[in-house]
Short mmCIF file of C-alpha atoms and ligand atoms in Angstrom, two decimals:
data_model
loop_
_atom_site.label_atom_id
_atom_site.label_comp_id
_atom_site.label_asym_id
_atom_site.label_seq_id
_atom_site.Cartn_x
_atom_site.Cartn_y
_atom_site.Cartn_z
CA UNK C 431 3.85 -18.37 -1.38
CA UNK C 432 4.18 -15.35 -1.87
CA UNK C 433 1.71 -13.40 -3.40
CA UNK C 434 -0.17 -14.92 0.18
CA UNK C 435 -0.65 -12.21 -2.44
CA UNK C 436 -0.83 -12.32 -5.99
CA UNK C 437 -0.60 -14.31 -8.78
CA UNK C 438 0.71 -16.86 -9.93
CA UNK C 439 3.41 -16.08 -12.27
CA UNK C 440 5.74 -18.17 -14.17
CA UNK C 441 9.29 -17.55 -12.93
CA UNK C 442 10.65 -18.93 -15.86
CA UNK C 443 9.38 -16.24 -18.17
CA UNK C 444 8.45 -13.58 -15.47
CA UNK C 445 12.41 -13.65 -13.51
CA UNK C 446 12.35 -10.25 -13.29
CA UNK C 447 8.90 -10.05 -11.59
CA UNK C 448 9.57 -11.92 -9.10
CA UNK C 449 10.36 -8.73 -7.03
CA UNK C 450 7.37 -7.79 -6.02
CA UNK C 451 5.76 -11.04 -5.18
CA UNK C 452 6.39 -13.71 -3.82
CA UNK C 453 5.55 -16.52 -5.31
CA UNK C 454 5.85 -18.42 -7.88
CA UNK C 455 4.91 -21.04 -9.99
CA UNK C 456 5.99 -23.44 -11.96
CA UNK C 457 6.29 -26.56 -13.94
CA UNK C 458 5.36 -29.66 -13.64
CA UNK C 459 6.77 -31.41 -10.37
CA UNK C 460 8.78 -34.54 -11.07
CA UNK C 461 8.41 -37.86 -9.19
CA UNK C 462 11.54 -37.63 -8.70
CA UNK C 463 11.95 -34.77 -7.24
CA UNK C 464 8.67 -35.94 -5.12
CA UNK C 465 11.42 -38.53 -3.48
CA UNK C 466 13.79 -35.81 -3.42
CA UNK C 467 12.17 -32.95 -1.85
CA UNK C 468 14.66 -29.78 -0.84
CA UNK C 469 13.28 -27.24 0.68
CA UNK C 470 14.95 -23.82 0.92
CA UNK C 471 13.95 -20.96 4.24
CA UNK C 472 15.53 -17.80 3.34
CA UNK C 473 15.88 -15.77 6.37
CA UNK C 474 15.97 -18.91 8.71
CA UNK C 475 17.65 -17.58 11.58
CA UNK C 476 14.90 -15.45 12.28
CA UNK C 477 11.29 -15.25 14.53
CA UNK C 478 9.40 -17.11 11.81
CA UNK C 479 12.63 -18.69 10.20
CA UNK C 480 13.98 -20.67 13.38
CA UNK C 481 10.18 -22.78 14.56
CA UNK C 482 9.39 -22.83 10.84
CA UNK C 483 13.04 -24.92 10.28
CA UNK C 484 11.43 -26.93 13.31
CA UNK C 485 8.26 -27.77 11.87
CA UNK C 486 9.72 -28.96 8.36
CA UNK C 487 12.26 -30.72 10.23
CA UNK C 488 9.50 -33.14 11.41
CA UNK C 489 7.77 -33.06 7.56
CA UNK C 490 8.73 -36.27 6.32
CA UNK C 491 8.32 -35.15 2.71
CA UNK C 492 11.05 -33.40 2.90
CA UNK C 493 14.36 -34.69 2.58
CA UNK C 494 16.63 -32.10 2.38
CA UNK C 495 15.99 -28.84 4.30
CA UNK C 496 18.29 -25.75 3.46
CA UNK C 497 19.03 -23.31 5.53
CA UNK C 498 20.01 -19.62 4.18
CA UNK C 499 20.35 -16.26 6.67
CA UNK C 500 22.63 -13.04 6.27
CA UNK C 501 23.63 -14.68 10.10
CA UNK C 502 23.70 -17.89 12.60
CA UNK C 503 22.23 -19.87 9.63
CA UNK C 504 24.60 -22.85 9.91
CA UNK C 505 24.15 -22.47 13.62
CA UNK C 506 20.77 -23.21 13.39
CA UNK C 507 20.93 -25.82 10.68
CA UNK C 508 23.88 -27.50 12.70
CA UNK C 509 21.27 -27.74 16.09
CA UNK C 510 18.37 -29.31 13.83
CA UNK C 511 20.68 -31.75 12.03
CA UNK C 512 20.94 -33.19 15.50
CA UNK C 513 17.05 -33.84 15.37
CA UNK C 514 16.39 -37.63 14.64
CA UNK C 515 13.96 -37.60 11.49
CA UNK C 516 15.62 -38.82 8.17
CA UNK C 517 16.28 -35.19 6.20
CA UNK C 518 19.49 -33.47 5.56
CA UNK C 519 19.87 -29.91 7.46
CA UNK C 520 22.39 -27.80 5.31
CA UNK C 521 23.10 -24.09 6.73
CA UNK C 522 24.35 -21.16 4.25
CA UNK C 523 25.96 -17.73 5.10
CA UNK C 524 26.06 -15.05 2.61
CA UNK C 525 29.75 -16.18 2.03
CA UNK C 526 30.61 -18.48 -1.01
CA UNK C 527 28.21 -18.35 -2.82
CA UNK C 528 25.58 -19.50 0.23
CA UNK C 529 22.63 -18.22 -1.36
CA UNK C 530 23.24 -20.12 -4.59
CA UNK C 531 23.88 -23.19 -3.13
CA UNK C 532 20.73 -22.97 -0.66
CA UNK C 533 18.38 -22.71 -3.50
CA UNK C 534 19.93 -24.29 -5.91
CA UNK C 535 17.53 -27.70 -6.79
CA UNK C 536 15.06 -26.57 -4.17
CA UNK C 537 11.15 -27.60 -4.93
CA UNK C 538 9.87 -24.84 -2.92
CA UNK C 539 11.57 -21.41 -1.36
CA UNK C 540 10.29 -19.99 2.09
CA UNK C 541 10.94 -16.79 2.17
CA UNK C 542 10.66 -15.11 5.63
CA UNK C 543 13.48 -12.77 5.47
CA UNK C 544 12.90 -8.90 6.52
CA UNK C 545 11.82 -6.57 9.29
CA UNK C 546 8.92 -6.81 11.77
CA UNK C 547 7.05 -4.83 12.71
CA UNK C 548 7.35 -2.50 16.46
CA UNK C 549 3.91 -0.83 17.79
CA UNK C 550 2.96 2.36 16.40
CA UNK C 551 3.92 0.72 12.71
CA UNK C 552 2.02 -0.29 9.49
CA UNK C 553 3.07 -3.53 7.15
CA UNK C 554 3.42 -0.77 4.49
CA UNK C 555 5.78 1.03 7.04
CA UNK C 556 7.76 -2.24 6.15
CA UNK C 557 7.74 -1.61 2.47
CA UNK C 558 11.04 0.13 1.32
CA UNK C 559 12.92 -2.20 3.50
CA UNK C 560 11.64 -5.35 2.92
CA UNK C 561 10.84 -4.93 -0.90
CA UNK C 562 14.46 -4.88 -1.67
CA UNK C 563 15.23 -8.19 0.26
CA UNK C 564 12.44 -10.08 -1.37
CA UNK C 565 13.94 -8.35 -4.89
CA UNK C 566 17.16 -10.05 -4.11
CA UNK C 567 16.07 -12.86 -2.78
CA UNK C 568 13.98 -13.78 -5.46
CA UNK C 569 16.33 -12.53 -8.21
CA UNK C 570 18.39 -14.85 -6.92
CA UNK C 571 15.82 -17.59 -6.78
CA UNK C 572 15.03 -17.12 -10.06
CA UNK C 573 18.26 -17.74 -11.44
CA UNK C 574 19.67 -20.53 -9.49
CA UNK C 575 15.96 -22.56 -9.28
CA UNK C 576 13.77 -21.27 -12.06
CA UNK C 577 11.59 -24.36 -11.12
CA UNK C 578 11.11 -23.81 -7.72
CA UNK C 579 7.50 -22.49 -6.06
CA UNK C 580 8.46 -19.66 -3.86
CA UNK C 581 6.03 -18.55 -0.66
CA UNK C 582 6.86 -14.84 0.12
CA UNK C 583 5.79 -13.80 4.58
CA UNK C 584 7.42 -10.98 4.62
CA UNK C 585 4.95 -7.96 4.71
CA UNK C 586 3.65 -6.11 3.15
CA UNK C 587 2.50 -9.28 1.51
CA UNK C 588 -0.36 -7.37 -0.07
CA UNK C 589 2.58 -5.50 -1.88
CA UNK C 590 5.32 -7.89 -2.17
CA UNK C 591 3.58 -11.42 -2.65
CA UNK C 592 2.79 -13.14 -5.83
CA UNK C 593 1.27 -16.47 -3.89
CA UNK C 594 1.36 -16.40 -0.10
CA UNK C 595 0.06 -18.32 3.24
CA UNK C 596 -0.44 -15.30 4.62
CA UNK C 597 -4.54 -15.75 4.59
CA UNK C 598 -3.33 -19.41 6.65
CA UNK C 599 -2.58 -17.46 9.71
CA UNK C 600 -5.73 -15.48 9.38
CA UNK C 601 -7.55 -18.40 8.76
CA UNK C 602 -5.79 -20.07 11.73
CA UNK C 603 -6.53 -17.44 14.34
CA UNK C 604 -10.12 -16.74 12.39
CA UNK C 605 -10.43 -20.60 13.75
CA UNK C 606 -8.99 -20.09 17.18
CA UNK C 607 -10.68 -16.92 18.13
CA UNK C 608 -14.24 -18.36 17.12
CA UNK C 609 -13.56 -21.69 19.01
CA UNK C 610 -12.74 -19.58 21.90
CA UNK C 611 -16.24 -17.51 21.79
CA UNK C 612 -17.95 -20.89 21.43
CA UNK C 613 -16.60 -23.18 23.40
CA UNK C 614 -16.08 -25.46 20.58
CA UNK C 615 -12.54 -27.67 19.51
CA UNK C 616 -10.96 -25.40 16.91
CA UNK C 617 -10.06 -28.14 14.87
CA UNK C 618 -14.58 -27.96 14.13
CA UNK C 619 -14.19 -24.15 13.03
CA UNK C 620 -13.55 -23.81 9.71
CA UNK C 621 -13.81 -19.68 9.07
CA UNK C 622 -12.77 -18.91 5.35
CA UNK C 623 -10.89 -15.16 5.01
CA UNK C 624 -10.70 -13.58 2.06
CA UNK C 625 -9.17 -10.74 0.78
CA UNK C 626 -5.44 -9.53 1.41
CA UNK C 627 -3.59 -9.37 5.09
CA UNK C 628 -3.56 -6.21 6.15
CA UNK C 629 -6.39 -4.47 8.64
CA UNK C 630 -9.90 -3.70 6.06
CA UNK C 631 -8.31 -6.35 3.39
CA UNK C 632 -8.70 -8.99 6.23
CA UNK C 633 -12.49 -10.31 5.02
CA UNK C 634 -13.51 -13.19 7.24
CA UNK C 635 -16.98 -15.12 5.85
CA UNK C 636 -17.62 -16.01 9.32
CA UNK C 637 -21.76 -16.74 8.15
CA UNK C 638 -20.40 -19.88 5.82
CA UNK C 639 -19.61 -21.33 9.21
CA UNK C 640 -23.18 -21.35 10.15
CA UNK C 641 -21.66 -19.81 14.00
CA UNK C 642 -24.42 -17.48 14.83
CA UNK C 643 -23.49 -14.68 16.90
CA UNK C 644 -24.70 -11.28 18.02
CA UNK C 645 -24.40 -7.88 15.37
CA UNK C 646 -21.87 -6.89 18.28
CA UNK C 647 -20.06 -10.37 19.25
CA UNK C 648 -19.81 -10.14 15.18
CA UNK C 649 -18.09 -7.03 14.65
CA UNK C 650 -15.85 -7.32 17.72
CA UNK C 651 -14.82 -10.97 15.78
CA UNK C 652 -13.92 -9.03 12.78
CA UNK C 653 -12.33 -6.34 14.08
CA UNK C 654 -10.04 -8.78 16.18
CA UNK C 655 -9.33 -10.55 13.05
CA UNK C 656 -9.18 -7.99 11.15
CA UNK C 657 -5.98 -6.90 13.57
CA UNK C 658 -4.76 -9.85 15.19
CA UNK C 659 -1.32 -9.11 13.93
CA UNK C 660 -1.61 -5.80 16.17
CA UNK C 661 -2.53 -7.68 19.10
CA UNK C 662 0.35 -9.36 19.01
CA UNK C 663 2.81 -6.51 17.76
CA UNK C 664 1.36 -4.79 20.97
CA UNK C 665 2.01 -7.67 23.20
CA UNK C 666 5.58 -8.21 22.10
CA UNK C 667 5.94 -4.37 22.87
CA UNK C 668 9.06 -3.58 20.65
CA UNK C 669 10.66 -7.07 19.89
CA UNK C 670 8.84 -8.38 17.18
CA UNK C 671 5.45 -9.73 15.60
CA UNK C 672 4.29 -12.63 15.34
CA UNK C 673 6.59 -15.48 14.69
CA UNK C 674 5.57 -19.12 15.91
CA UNK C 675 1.66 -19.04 14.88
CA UNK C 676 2.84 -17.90 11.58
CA UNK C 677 5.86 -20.80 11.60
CA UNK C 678 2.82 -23.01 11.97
CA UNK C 679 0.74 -21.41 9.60
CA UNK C 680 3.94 -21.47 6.99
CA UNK C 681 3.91 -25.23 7.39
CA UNK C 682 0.69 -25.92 7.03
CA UNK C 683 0.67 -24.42 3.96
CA UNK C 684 3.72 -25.76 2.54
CA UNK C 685 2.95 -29.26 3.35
CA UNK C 686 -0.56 -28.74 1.75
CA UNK C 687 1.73 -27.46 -1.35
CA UNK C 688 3.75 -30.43 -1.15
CA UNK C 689 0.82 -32.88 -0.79
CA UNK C 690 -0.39 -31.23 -4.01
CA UNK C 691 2.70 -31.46 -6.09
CA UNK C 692 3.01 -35.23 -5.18
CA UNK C 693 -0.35 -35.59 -7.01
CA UNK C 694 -2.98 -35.48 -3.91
CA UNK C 695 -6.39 -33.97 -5.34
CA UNK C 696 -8.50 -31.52 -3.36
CA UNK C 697 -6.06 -30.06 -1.03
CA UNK C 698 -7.93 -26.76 -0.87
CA UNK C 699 -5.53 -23.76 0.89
CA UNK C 700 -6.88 -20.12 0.98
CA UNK C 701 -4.07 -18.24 -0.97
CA UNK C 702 -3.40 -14.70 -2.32
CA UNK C 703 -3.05 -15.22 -5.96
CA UNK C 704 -3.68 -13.41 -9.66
CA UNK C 705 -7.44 -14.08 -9.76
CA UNK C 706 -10.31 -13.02 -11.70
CA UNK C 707 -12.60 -13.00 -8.92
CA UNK C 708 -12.31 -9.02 -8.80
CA UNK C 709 -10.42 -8.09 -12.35
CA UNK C 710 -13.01 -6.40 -13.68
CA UNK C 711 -12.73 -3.68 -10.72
CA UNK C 712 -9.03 -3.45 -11.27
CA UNK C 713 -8.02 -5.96 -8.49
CA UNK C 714 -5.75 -8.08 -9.83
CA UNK C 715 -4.56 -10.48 -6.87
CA UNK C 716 -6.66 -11.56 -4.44
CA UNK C 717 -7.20 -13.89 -1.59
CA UNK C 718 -9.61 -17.10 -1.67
CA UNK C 719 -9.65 -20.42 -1.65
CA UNK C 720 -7.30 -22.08 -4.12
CA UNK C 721 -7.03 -26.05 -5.56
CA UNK C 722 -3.05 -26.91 -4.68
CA UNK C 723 -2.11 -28.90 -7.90
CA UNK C 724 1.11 -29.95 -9.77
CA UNK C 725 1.52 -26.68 -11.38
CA UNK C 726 0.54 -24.69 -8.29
CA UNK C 727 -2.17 -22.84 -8.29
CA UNK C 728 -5.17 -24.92 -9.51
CA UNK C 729 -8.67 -23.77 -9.17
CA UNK C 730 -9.67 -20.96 -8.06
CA UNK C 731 -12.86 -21.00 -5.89
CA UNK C 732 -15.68 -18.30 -5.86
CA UNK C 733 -16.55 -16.40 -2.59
CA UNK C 734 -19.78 -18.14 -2.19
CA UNK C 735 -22.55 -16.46 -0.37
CA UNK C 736 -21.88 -13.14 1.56
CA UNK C 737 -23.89 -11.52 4.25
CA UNK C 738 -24.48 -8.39 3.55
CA UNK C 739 -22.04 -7.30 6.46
CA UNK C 740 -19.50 -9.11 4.54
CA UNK C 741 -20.47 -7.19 1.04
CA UNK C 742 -19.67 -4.26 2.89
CA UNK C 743 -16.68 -5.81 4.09
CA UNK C 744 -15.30 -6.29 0.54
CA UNK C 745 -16.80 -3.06 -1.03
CA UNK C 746 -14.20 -1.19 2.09
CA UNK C 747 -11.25 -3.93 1.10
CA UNK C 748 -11.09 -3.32 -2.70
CA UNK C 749 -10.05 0.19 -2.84
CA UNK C 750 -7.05 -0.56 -0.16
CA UNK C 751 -6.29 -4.33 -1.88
CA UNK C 752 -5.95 -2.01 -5.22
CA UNK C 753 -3.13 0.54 -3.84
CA UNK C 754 -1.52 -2.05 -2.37
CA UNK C 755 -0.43 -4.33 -5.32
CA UNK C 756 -0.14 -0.74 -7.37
CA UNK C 757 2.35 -0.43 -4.96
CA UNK C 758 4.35 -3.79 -5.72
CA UNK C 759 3.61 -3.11 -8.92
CA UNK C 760 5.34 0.00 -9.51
CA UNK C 761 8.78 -1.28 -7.71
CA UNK C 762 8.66 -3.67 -10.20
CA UNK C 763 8.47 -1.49 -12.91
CA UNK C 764 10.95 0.62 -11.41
CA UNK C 765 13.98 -1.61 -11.13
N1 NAD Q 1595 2.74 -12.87 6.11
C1 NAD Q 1595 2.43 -12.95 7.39
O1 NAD Q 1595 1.32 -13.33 7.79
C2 NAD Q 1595 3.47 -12.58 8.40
C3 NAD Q 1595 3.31 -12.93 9.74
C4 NAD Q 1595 4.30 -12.60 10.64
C5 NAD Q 1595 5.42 -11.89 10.20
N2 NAD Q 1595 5.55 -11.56 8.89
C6 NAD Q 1595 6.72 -10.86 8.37
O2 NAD Q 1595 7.81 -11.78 8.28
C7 NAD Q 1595 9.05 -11.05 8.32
C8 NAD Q 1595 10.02 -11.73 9.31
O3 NAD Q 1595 9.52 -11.64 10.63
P1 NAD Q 1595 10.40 -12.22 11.85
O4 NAD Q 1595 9.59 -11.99 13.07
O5 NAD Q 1595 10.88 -13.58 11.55
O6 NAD Q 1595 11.64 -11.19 11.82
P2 NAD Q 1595 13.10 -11.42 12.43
O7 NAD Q 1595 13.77 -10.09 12.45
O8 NAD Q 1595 13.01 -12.18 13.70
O9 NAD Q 1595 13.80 -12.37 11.37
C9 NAD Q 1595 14.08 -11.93 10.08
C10 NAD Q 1595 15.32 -12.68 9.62
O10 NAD Q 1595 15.58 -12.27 8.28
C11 NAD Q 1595 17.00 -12.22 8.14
N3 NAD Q 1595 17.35 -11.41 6.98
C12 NAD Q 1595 17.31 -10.06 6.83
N4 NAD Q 1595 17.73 -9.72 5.60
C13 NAD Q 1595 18.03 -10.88 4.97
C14 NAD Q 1595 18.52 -11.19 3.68
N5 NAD Q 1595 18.78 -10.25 2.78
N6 NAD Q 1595 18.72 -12.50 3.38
C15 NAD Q 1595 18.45 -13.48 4.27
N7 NAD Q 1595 17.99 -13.24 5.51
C16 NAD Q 1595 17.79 -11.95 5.84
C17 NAD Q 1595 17.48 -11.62 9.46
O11 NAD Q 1595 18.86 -11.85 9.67
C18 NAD Q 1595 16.59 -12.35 10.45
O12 NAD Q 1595 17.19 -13.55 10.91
C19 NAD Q 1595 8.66 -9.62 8.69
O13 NAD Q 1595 8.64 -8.85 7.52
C20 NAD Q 1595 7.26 -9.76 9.25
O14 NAD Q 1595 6.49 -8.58 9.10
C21 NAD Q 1595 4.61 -11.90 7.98
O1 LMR Q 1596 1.23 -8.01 12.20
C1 LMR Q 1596 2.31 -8.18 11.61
O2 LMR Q 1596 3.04 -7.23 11.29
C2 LMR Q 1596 2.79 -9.58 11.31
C3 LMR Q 1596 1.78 -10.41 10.60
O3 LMR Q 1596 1.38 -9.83 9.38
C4 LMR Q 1596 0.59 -10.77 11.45
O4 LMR Q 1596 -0.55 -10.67 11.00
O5 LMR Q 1596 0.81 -11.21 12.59
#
């Protein structure tokens, strides 16, 4: 989901795109392919990779869940195989052709392959390593599954992602962090964020939610939103970022995917896609609520109503949003 991040592009006619984001859209979903659902994690042995496998182990939509990792991939898929719901674990090395065969007639492509980050470091620090994965990664995708939707976490997802869950996890902790101020079941607080993921891009439209809260309880909010990825970088002190919130937050969002390319109406996920919203101030991909659908990316909702707080919010996001996908952009154009 991988432009978490920016548009929705059709890999069929865009292959050589796909570098720089992540995701991808496509055709028409079959009903046969709903009863035949593979799903493809690229970089599964990993932090995110390993308790994402998990989750979508227990998604009975799927039925065939392939494994792909430059190492311990088949290891991993060999442990979840053991796992007693109905679908298929495969596991793919690098070696014969593993890459091809893991993607090959997959619906949808996970794609959390690349470097975390350590304190001290940006996402964009992550840039000239992680670009090239995703490039290769996706090239590959591109020719072995033209059809399939791909959903690009690795950062900088402002830079690398065509569709992306990233906004899930910041909608996830935006949910978590407000429950925890109020005392309330997270499951009630339903904070939209907007934007990109990365510090400033981070918007959350925590007035929608009708929470009331102090100018400082507000700011302190945003701010720990804003850089909750930090907090955890910090905590983890060297070995990693997060992994299993964002495994979670990966399949949430590819289940909601996958309820939408069976046909369900209304599943509503926030997503970093091409949008109009902010075109017209040279912001091409952007972060909001989207309509799942058959083809994708469906509707794309306004903002709705801002507090003026969160107009300043946006007016500091836009300028950062825009050098990031420049950014993207210009690997692209330079391979
Ligand atoms: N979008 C988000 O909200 C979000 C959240 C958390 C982490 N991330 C990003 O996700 C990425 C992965 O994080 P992690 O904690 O799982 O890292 P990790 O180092 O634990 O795992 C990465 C995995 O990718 C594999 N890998 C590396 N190159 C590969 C290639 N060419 N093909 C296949 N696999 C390859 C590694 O072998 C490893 O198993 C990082 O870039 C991190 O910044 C994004
Ligand atoms: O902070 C990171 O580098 C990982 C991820 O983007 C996050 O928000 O946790």
């Amino acid at each position: 989901m991988e432009r978490n991040v920016v548009g929705v592009v059709n890999n069929q006619f865009h292959a050589h795109r796909i570098v720089v984001g992540v995701v991808i859209l496509k055709r028409a979903f079959s009903s046969s392919a709903a009863n035949a659902t593979k799903v493809a994690v690229l970089g599964a042995a990993g932090g995110i990779g390993q308790p994402l496998s998990l989750l979508l182990k227990h998604n009975e939509s799927i039925s065939h869940l392939a494994l792909y990792d430059i190492v311990n991939a088949p290891g991993v898929a060999a442990d979840l195989s053991h796992i007693n719901t109905h679908s298929k674990v495969t596991g793919y090395s690098p070696d014969n052709d593993g890459l091809k065969h893991a993607v090959t007639d997959a619906t949808i492509i996970v794609i959390p392959a690349g470097v975390p980050r350590k304190p001290g470091m940006t996402r964009d620090d992550l840039f000239n390593t992680n670009a090239g994965i995703v490039k290769d990664l996706a090239t590959a995708a591109a020719q072995y599954a033209p059809k399939a939707f791909m959903a690009v976490i690795s950062n900088p997802v402002n830079s690398t992602s065509m569709i992306q869950k990233v906004t899930t996890l910041d909608v996830v902790r935006s949910s978590r962090f407000v429950s925890e101020l109020k005392g309330t079941d997270p499951k009630n607080e339903n904070i939209l964020v907007v934007g990109g993921h990365s510090g400033v891009t981070i918007i959350p439209l925590i007035s929608q939610s009708g929470a009331k809260f102090t100018d400082d309880e507000l700011k302190a909010l945003t701010h720990r939103i804003q850089f909750g990825g930090d907090e955890v970088v910090k905590a983890k002190a060297g070995t990693g970022s997060a992994t299993l919130s964002m495994a979670f937050s990966a399949s949430r969002f590819t289940n909601s995917l996958l309820r939408a390319l069976n046909g369900e109406n209304g599943v509503v996920e926030p997503a970093y896609v091409r949008s109009p919203l902010f075109e017209s101030k040279g912001v091409e991909y952007f972060a909001s609520n989207v309509e799942l659908s058959r083809e994708g990316v469906g509707k794309i909702h306004d903002l709705g109503p801002l507090s003026q707080y969160e107009k300043d919010l946006l007016e500091a996001a836009l300028p950062e949003l825009k050098k990031n996908i420049a950014k993207g952009v210009d690997f692209v154009h330079k391979q």
